[in-house]
Amino acid sequence: MGTTILPIDDVTEALIAQWRVIGELARALDDDAWSAPSVLPGWTNADIVAHIVGTESMLDGRDVEATRTVSALDHVRNPIGELNEKWVDHYRPKPRAEVVAALDEIIGVRTAALKAMSQSDFDAEAMTPAGPDTYGRFMRIRIFDCWVHEIDLRDGTDRSAVADPGPASFALDEIGASLPFVVGKRADAPKGSTVLFDVTGVAPRTVRIAVGDRAGVVDEFDGGDDAADVRIRLDATNLARFAGGRRDADPSAVELHGDQALGQAILSRMNYVI
């Protein structure tokens, strides 16, 4: 049974706002920027937009034929990557106007579908990229994915900053839900460890992780925040880059206090995104 219960109106509003920003960025790219290599291996900026069209199209039950075998490509690492590449290949030869029109069309369809749902629909169990949970959790993951790709588009063009705290807040909630996995599993923090993430910038927050039999988010530490074994302070967009394994993740912009070895292990293993 899914356990992540999220307010349908707030999540829907944030996802629609995030789609809107992606559309604005796509329209603002000139021809050179549209076809230029993105920050993602093997993809142009146009391919990022096509990927978003493809993912939302899949959620609408659509499919396209694969035009080649992509499993051997260096940047394709799993079946989800193969699905993504199939849609990118489908749109790659199409002119920008057609891709942007496809984005507008599928956003309209998905917006109508979300607005027709009830809270109970949102709370129903669904398979998500993070495993079985609620459909609402899946839509929060969609906000996260689109928000990270907004950062990708900005990093690959004018380096402008994300600004809307609404979608960013849900995206960072999603990252926060995965930080216990990063700390406890990927970084192998020993039992009894405490780690504090001080996230600055858009939608700032503090995330506290305590490692017991399993790592989990806690409201406070015994002894307060200063007692944390590791304190990591970084900007929200830099956190997203680390989570996504992006080339522009900047270790020099991270303040790391406490257990340096554990802190470095966390940073070096932060890239949990599929």
mmCIF file of N, CA and C in Angstrom, residues 143-238:
data_model
loop_
_atom_site.group_PDB
_atom_site.id
_atom_site.type_symbol
_atom_site.label_atom_id
_atom_site.label_comp_id
_atom_site.label_asym_id
_atom_site.label_seq_id
_atom_site.Cartn_x
_atom_site.Cartn_y
_atom_site.Cartn_z
ATOM 1 N N ILE A 143 7.569 16.175 -10.977
ATOM 2 C CA ILE A 143 8.030 17.543 -10.699
ATOM 3 C C ILE A 143 9.548 17.548 -10.564
ATOM 4 N N PHE A 144 10.064 16.617 -9.776
ATOM 5 C CA PHE A 144 11.517 16.523 -9.581
ATOM 6 C C PHE A 144 12.239 16.354 -10.908
ATOM 7 N N ASP A 145 11.777 15.424 -11.735
ATOM 8 C CA ASP A 145 12.446 15.158 -13.011
ATOM 9 C C ASP A 145 12.444 16.399 -13.897
ATOM 10 N N CYS A 146 11.284 17.037 -14.018
ATOM 11 C CA CYS A 146 11.201 18.228 -14.872
ATOM 12 C C CYS A 146 12.011 19.385 -14.299
ATOM 13 N N TRP A 147 12.031 19.511 -12.976
ATOM 14 C CA TRP A 147 12.803 20.589 -12.344
ATOM 15 C C TRP A 147 14.295 20.396 -12.581
ATOM 16 N N VAL A 148 14.767 19.166 -12.446
ATOM 17 C CA VAL A 148 16.183 18.897 -12.713
ATOM 18 C C VAL A 148 16.502 19.172 -14.179
ATOM 19 N N HIS A 149 15.581 18.837 -15.073
ATOM 20 C CA HIS A 149 15.830 19.120 -16.491
ATOM 21 C C HIS A 149 15.741 20.616 -16.798
ATOM 22 N N GLU A 150 14.978 21.358 -16.013
ATOM 23 C CA GLU A 150 15.043 22.821 -16.136
ATOM 24 C C GLU A 150 16.459 23.299 -15.813
ATOM 25 N N ILE A 151 17.028 22.774 -14.744
ATOM 26 C CA ILE A 151 18.407 23.125 -14.386
ATOM 27 C C ILE A 151 19.360 22.720 -15.504
ATOM 28 N N ASP A 152 19.146 21.537 -16.079
ATOM 29 C CA ASP A 152 19.994 21.089 -17.191
ATOM 30 C C ASP A 152 19.946 22.072 -18.360
ATOM 31 N N LEU A 153 18.736 22.507 -18.714
ATOM 32 C CA LEU A 153 18.596 23.446 -19.834
ATOM 33 C C LEU A 153 19.280 24.774 -19.520
ATOM 34 N N ARG A 154 19.123 25.246 -18.296
ATOM 35 C CA ARG A 154 19.769 26.508 -17.916
ATOM 36 C C ARG A 154 21.294 26.344 -17.877
ATOM 37 N N ASP A 155 21.764 25.233 -17.326
ATOM 38 C CA ASP A 155 23.210 25.003 -17.262
ATOM 39 C C ASP A 155 23.814 24.876 -18.655
ATOM 40 N N GLY A 156 23.041 24.375 -19.599
ATOM 41 C CA GLY A 156 23.546 24.185 -20.947
ATOM 42 C C GLY A 156 23.420 25.390 -21.845
ATOM 43 N N THR A 157 22.819 26.468 -21.317
ATOM 44 C CA THR A 157 22.620 27.659 -22.151
ATOM 45 C C THR A 157 23.140 28.904 -21.440
ATOM 46 N N ASP A 158 22.255 29.622 -20.753
ATOM 47 C CA ASP A 158 22.656 30.933 -20.222
ATOM 48 C C ASP A 158 23.064 30.918 -18.751
ATOM 49 N N ARG A 159 23.056 29.723 -18.125
ATOM 50 C CA ARG A 159 23.443 29.577 -16.716
ATOM 51 C C ARG A 159 22.535 30.350 -15.765
ATOM 52 N N SER A 160 21.335 30.693 -16.208
ATOM 53 C CA SER A 160 20.408 31.406 -15.330
ATOM 54 C C SER A 160 19.918 30.477 -14.223
ATOM 55 N N ALA A 161 19.385 31.075 -13.167
ATOM 56 C CA ALA A 161 19.001 30.316 -11.980
ATOM 57 C C ALA A 161 17.515 29.982 -11.985
ATOM 58 N N VAL A 162 17.175 28.855 -11.389
ATOM 59 C CA VAL A 162 15.768 28.540 -11.157
ATOM 60 C C VAL A 162 15.223 29.542 -10.151
ATOM 61 N N ALA A 163 13.915 29.840 -10.266
ATOM 62 C CA ALA A 163 13.383 30.921 -9.444
ATOM 63 C C ALA A 163 12.095 30.575 -8.710
ATOM 64 N N ASP A 164 11.296 29.643 -9.221
ATOM 65 C CA ASP A 164 9.971 29.382 -8.657
ATOM 66 C C ASP A 164 10.096 28.415 -7.480
ATOM 67 N N PRO A 165 9.775 28.866 -6.251
ATOM 68 C CA PRO A 165 9.923 27.978 -5.097
ATOM 69 C C PRO A 165 8.860 26.894 -5.021
ATOM 70 N N GLY A 166 7.750 27.048 -5.764
ATOM 71 C CA GLY A 166 6.678 26.054 -5.699
ATOM 72 C C GLY A 166 7.116 24.685 -6.186
ATOM 73 N N PRO A 167 7.448 24.546 -7.476
ATOM 74 C CA PRO A 167 7.956 23.257 -7.943
ATOM 75 C C PRO A 167 9.246 22.840 -7.240
ATOM 76 N N ALA A 168 10.119 23.808 -6.957
ATOM 77 C CA ALA A 168 11.386 23.480 -6.299
ATOM 78 C C ALA A 168 11.152 22.813 -4.951
ATOM 79 N N SER A 169 10.144 23.273 -4.221
ATOM 80 C CA SER A 169 9.876 22.714 -2.903
ATOM 81 C C SER A 169 9.506 21.238 -2.993
ATOM 82 N N PHE A 170 8.637 20.893 -3.943
ATOM 83 C CA PHE A 170 8.271 19.480 -4.105
ATOM 84 C C PHE A 170 9.449 18.663 -4.623
ATOM 85 N N ALA A 171 10.231 19.235 -5.531
ATOM 86 C CA ALA A 171 11.405 18.527 -6.045
ATOM 87 C C ALA A 171 12.397 18.240 -4.922
ATOM 88 N N LEU A 172 12.597 19.212 -4.047
ATOM 89 C CA LEU A 172 13.526 19.025 -2.934
ATOM 90 C C LEU A 172 12.957 18.078 -1.891
ATOM 91 N N ASP A 173 11.628 18.060 -1.735
ATOM 92 C CA ASP A 173 11.011 17.050 -0.876
ATOM 93 C C ASP A 173 11.342 15.649 -1.390
ATOM 94 N N GLU A 174 11.295 15.498 -2.718
ATOM 95 C CA GLU A 174 11.590 14.191 -3.314
ATOM 96 C C GLU A 174 13.054 13.816 -3.097
ATOM 97 N N ILE A 175 13.948 14.774 -3.282
ATOM 98 C CA ILE A 175 15.360 14.490 -2.999
ATOM 99 C C ILE A 175 15.531 14.122 -1.526
ATOM 100 N N GLY A 176 14.880 14.887 -0.650
ATOM 101 C CA GLY A 176 14.991 14.621 0.781
ATOM 102 C C GLY A 176 14.543 13.222 1.158
ATOM 103 N N ALA A 177 13.513 12.722 0.463
ATOM 104 C CA ALA A 177 13.026 11.371 0.742
ATOM 105 C C ALA A 177 14.039 10.305 0.352
ATOM 106 N N SER A 178 14.968 10.647 -0.533
ATOM 107 C CA SER A 178 15.979 9.688 -0.994
ATOM 108 C C SER A 178 17.307 9.822 -0.255
ATOM 109 N N LEU A 179 17.466 10.883 0.518
ATOM 110 C CA LEU A 179 18.747 11.083 1.207
ATOM 111 C C LEU A 179 19.067 9.991 2.231
ATOM 112 N N PRO A 180 18.079 9.408 2.938
ATOM 113 C CA PRO A 180 18.439 8.285 3.810
ATOM 114 C C PRO A 180 19.074 7.122 3.045
ATOM 115 N N PHE A 181 18.586 6.855 1.836
ATOM 116 C CA PHE A 181 19.185 5.815 0.996
ATOM 117 C C PHE A 181 20.622 6.174 0.639
ATOM 118 N N VAL A 182 20.840 7.444 0.296
ATOM 119 C CA VAL A 182 22.191 7.894 -0.049
ATOM 120 C C VAL A 182 23.127 7.717 1.142
ATOM 121 N N VAL A 183 22.689 8.177 2.308
ATOM 122 C CA VAL A 183 23.543 8.147 3.498
ATOM 123 C C VAL A 183 23.747 6.718 4.003
ATOM 124 N N GLY A 184 22.644 5.987 4.151
ATOM 125 C CA GLY A 184 22.728 4.671 4.773
ATOM 126 C C GLY A 184 23.237 3.574 3.870
ATOM 127 N N LYS A 185 22.802 3.584 2.610
ATOM 128 C CA LYS A 185 23.164 2.508 1.681
ATOM 129 C C LYS A 185 24.364 2.869 0.819
ATOM 130 N N ARG A 186 24.251 3.961 0.085
ATOM 131 C CA ARG A 186 25.305 4.290 -0.878
ATOM 132 C C ARG A 186 26.596 4.712 -0.181
ATOM 133 N N ALA A 187 26.475 5.547 0.856
ATOM 134 C CA ALA A 187 27.676 5.998 1.573
ATOM 135 C C ALA A 187 28.057 5.072 2.721
ATOM 136 N N ASP A 188 27.167 4.115 3.046
ATOM 137 C CA ASP A 188 27.449 3.117 4.084
ATOM 138 C C ASP A 188 27.823 3.769 5.412
ATOM 139 N N ALA A 189 27.051 4.789 5.801
ATOM 140 C CA ALA A 189 27.299 5.452 7.086
ATOM 141 C C ALA A 189 27.069 4.462 8.224
ATOM 142 N N PRO A 190 27.956 4.422 9.208
ATOM 143 C CA PRO A 190 27.805 3.450 10.295
ATOM 144 C C PRO A 190 26.594 3.752 11.177
ATOM 145 N N LYS A 191 26.080 2.707 11.798
ATOM 146 C CA LYS A 191 24.952 2.851 12.711
ATOM 147 C C LYS A 191 25.304 3.850 13.803
ATOM 148 N N GLY A 192 24.368 4.727 14.100
ATOM 149 C CA GLY A 192 24.587 5.776 15.081
ATOM 150 C C GLY A 192 24.987 7.102 14.483
ATOM 151 N N SER A 193 25.284 7.121 13.179
ATOM 152 C CA SER A 193 25.696 8.363 12.517
ATOM 153 C C SER A 193 24.517 9.318 12.376
ATOM 154 N N THR A 194 24.829 10.604 12.405
ATOM 155 C CA THR A 194 23.834 11.644 12.144
ATOM 156 C C THR A 194 24.402 12.608 11.111
ATOM 157 N N VAL A 195 23.562 12.946 10.140
ATOM 158 C CA VAL A 195 23.987 13.800 9.030
ATOM 159 C C VAL A 195 22.945 14.886 8.821
ATOM 160 N N LEU A 196 23.400 16.126 8.733
ATOM 161 C CA LEU A 196 22.512 17.266 8.518
ATOM 162 C C LEU A 196 22.807 17.892 7.156
ATOM 163 N N PHE A 197 21.770 18.071 6.352
ATOM 164 C CA PHE A 197 21.865 18.795 5.089
ATOM 165 C C PHE A 197 21.211 20.160 5.269
ATOM 166 N N ASP A 198 21.990 21.211 5.096
ATOM 167 C CA ASP A 198 21.495 22.584 5.145
ATOM 168 C C ASP A 198 21.396 23.066 3.699
ATOM 169 N N VAL A 199 20.183 23.062 3.165
ATOM 170 C CA VAL A 199 19.962 23.368 1.750
ATOM 171 C C VAL A 199 19.568 24.835 1.624
ATOM 172 N N THR A 200 20.340 25.590 0.870
ATOM 173 C CA THR A 200 20.117 27.024 0.716
ATOM 174 C C THR A 200 19.526 27.321 -0.664
ATOM 175 N N GLY A 201 19.271 28.594 -0.917
ATOM 176 C CA GLY A 201 18.755 29.000 -2.216
ATOM 177 C C GLY A 201 17.246 28.909 -2.288
ATOM 178 N N VAL A 202 16.719 28.554 -3.458
ATOM 179 C CA VAL A 202 15.282 28.462 -3.653
ATOM 180 C C VAL A 202 14.731 27.335 -2.767
ATOM 181 N N ALA A 203 13.627 27.624 -2.047
ATOM 182 C CA ALA A 203 12.987 26.644 -1.155
ATOM 183 C C ALA A 203 13.967 26.035 -0.154
ATOM 184 N N PRO A 204 14.636 26.869 0.666
ATOM 185 C CA PRO A 204 15.627 26.343 1.614
ATOM 186 C C PRO A 204 14.986 25.442 2.657
ATOM 187 N N ARG A 205 15.785 24.529 3.174
ATOM 188 C CA ARG A 205 15.301 23.629 4.221
ATOM 189 C C ARG A 205 16.478 22.916 4.877
ATOM 190 N N THR A 206 16.180 22.280 6.011
ATOM 191 C CA THR A 206 17.154 21.445 6.700
ATOM 192 C C THR A 206 16.630 20.018 6.716
ATOM 193 N N VAL A 207 17.481 19.082 6.321
ATOM 194 C CA VAL A 207 17.115 17.662 6.337
ATOM 195 C C VAL A 207 18.068 16.948 7.285
ATOM 196 N N ARG A 208 17.502 16.239 8.259
ATOM 197 C CA ARG A 208 18.298 15.536 9.265
ATOM 198 C C ARG A 208 18.139 14.034 9.069
ATOM 199 N N ILE A 209 19.266 13.343 8.962
ATOM 200 C CA ILE A 209 19.271 11.898 8.754
ATOM 201 C C ILE A 209 19.955 11.233 9.944
ATOM 202 N N ALA A 210 19.283 10.265 10.541
ATOM 203 C CA ALA A 210 19.875 9.463 11.608
ATOM 204 C C ALA A 210 19.938 8.009 11.140
ATOM 205 N N VAL A 211 21.066 7.359 11.385
ATOM 206 C CA VAL A 211 21.263 5.982 10.946
ATOM 207 C C VAL A 211 21.102 5.051 12.141
ATOM 208 N N GLY A 212 20.033 4.254 12.118
ATOM 209 C CA GLY A 212 19.840 3.197 13.101
ATOM 210 C C GLY A 212 19.993 1.863 12.392
ATOM 211 N N ASP A 213 19.019 0.957 12.599
ATOM 212 C CA ASP A 213 19.021 -0.260 11.792
ATOM 213 C C ASP A 213 18.867 0.103 10.319
ATOM 214 N N ARG A 214 18.144 1.192 10.085
ATOM 215 C CA ARG A 214 18.053 1.801 8.760
ATOM 216 C C ARG A 214 18.232 3.304 8.927
ATOM 217 N N ALA A 215 18.642 3.969 7.865
ATOM 218 C CA ALA A 215 18.735 5.433 7.903
ATOM 219 C C ALA A 215 17.354 6.022 7.654
ATOM 220 N N GLY A 216 17.056 7.119 8.336
ATOM 221 C CA GLY A 216 15.765 7.763 8.154
ATOM 222 C C GLY A 216 15.829 9.239 8.484
ATOM 223 N N VAL A 217 14.824 9.965 8.015
ATOM 224 C CA VAL A 217 14.704 11.387 8.314
ATOM 225 C C VAL A 217 14.143 11.549 9.720
ATOM 226 N N VAL A 218 14.726 12.452 10.496
ATOM 227 C CA VAL A 218 14.244 12.744 11.845
ATOM 228 C C VAL A 218 14.017 14.246 11.983
ATOM 229 N N ASP A 219 13.211 14.608 12.967
ATOM 230 C CA ASP A 219 12.903 16.023 13.187
ATOM 231 C C ASP A 219 14.028 16.757 13.899
ATOM 232 N N GLU A 220 14.759 16.043 14.759
ATOM 233 C CA GLU A 220 15.832 16.693 15.520
ATOM 234 C C GLU A 220 16.834 15.641 15.977
ATOM 235 N N PHE A 221 18.013 16.122 16.337
ATOM 236 C CA PHE A 221 19.057 15.257 16.881
ATOM 237 C C PHE A 221 19.172 15.478 18.384
ATOM 238 N N ASP A 222 19.518 14.419 19.115
ATOM 239 C CA ASP A 222 19.885 14.602 20.513
ATOM 240 C C ASP A 222 21.112 15.512 20.559
ATOM 241 N N GLY A 223 21.018 16.591 21.282
ATOM 242 C CA GLY A 223 22.124 17.534 21.342
ATOM 243 C C GLY A 223 22.033 18.647 20.322
ATOM 244 N N GLY A 224 20.999 18.609 19.473
ATOM 245 C CA GLY A 224 20.807 19.693 18.512
ATOM 246 C C GLY A 224 21.593 19.498 17.230
ATOM 247 N N ASP A 225 21.411 20.436 16.317
ATOM 248 C CA ASP A 225 22.035 20.327 14.996
ATOM 249 C C ASP A 225 23.558 20.334 15.055
ATOM 250 N N ASP A 226 24.117 21.069 16.008
ATOM 251 C CA ASP A 226 25.581 21.142 16.098
ATOM 252 C C ASP A 226 26.203 19.801 16.478
ATOM 253 N N ALA A 227 25.375 18.880 16.984
ATOM 254 C CA ALA A 227 25.890 17.571 17.386
ATOM 255 C C ALA A 227 25.975 16.591 16.221
ATOM 256 N N ALA A 228 25.500 16.984 15.047
ATOM 257 C CA ALA A 228 25.536 16.080 13.893
ATOM 258 C C ALA A 228 26.969 15.684 13.559
ATOM 259 N N ASP A 229 27.160 14.432 13.202
ATOM 260 C CA ASP A 229 28.502 13.966 12.834
ATOM 261 C C ASP A 229 28.993 14.635 11.558
ATOM 262 N N VAL A 230 28.075 14.895 10.643
ATOM 263 C CA VAL A 230 28.404 15.568 9.386
ATOM 264 C C VAL A 230 27.364 16.644 9.138
ATOM 265 N N ARG A 231 27.825 17.832 8.759
ATOM 266 C CA ARG A 231 26.921 18.916 8.371
ATOM 267 C C ARG A 231 27.323 19.359 6.967
ATOM 268 N N ILE A 232 26.380 19.254 6.049
ATOM 269 C CA ILE A 232 26.631 19.567 4.640
ATOM 270 C C ILE A 232 25.747 20.741 4.244
ATOM 271 N N ARG A 233 26.365 21.834 3.836
ATOM 272 C CA ARG A 233 25.632 23.029 3.416
ATOM 273 C C ARG A 233 25.872 23.233 1.924
ATOM 274 N N LEU A 234 24.781 23.274 1.159
ATOM 275 C CA LEU A 234 24.906 23.470 -0.287
ATOM 276 C C LEU A 234 23.630 24.048 -0.854
ATOM 277 N N ASP A 235 23.769 24.668 -2.021
ATOM 278 C CA ASP A 235 22.639 25.277 -2.708
ATOM 279 C C ASP A 235 21.728 24.198 -3.284
ATOM 280 N N ALA A 236 20.431 24.521 -3.391
ATOM 281 C CA ALA A 236 19.449 23.552 -3.875
ATOM 282 C C ALA A 236 19.775 23.043 -5.271
ATOM 283 N N THR A 237 20.193 23.939 -6.163
ATOM 284 C CA THR A 237 20.498 23.493 -7.523
ATOM 285 C C THR A 237 21.750 22.620 -7.546
ATOM 286 N N ASN A 238 22.705 22.919 -6.701
ATOM 287 C CA ASN A 238 23.896 22.075 -6.622
ATOM 288 C C ASN A 238 23.537 20.701 -6.067
#
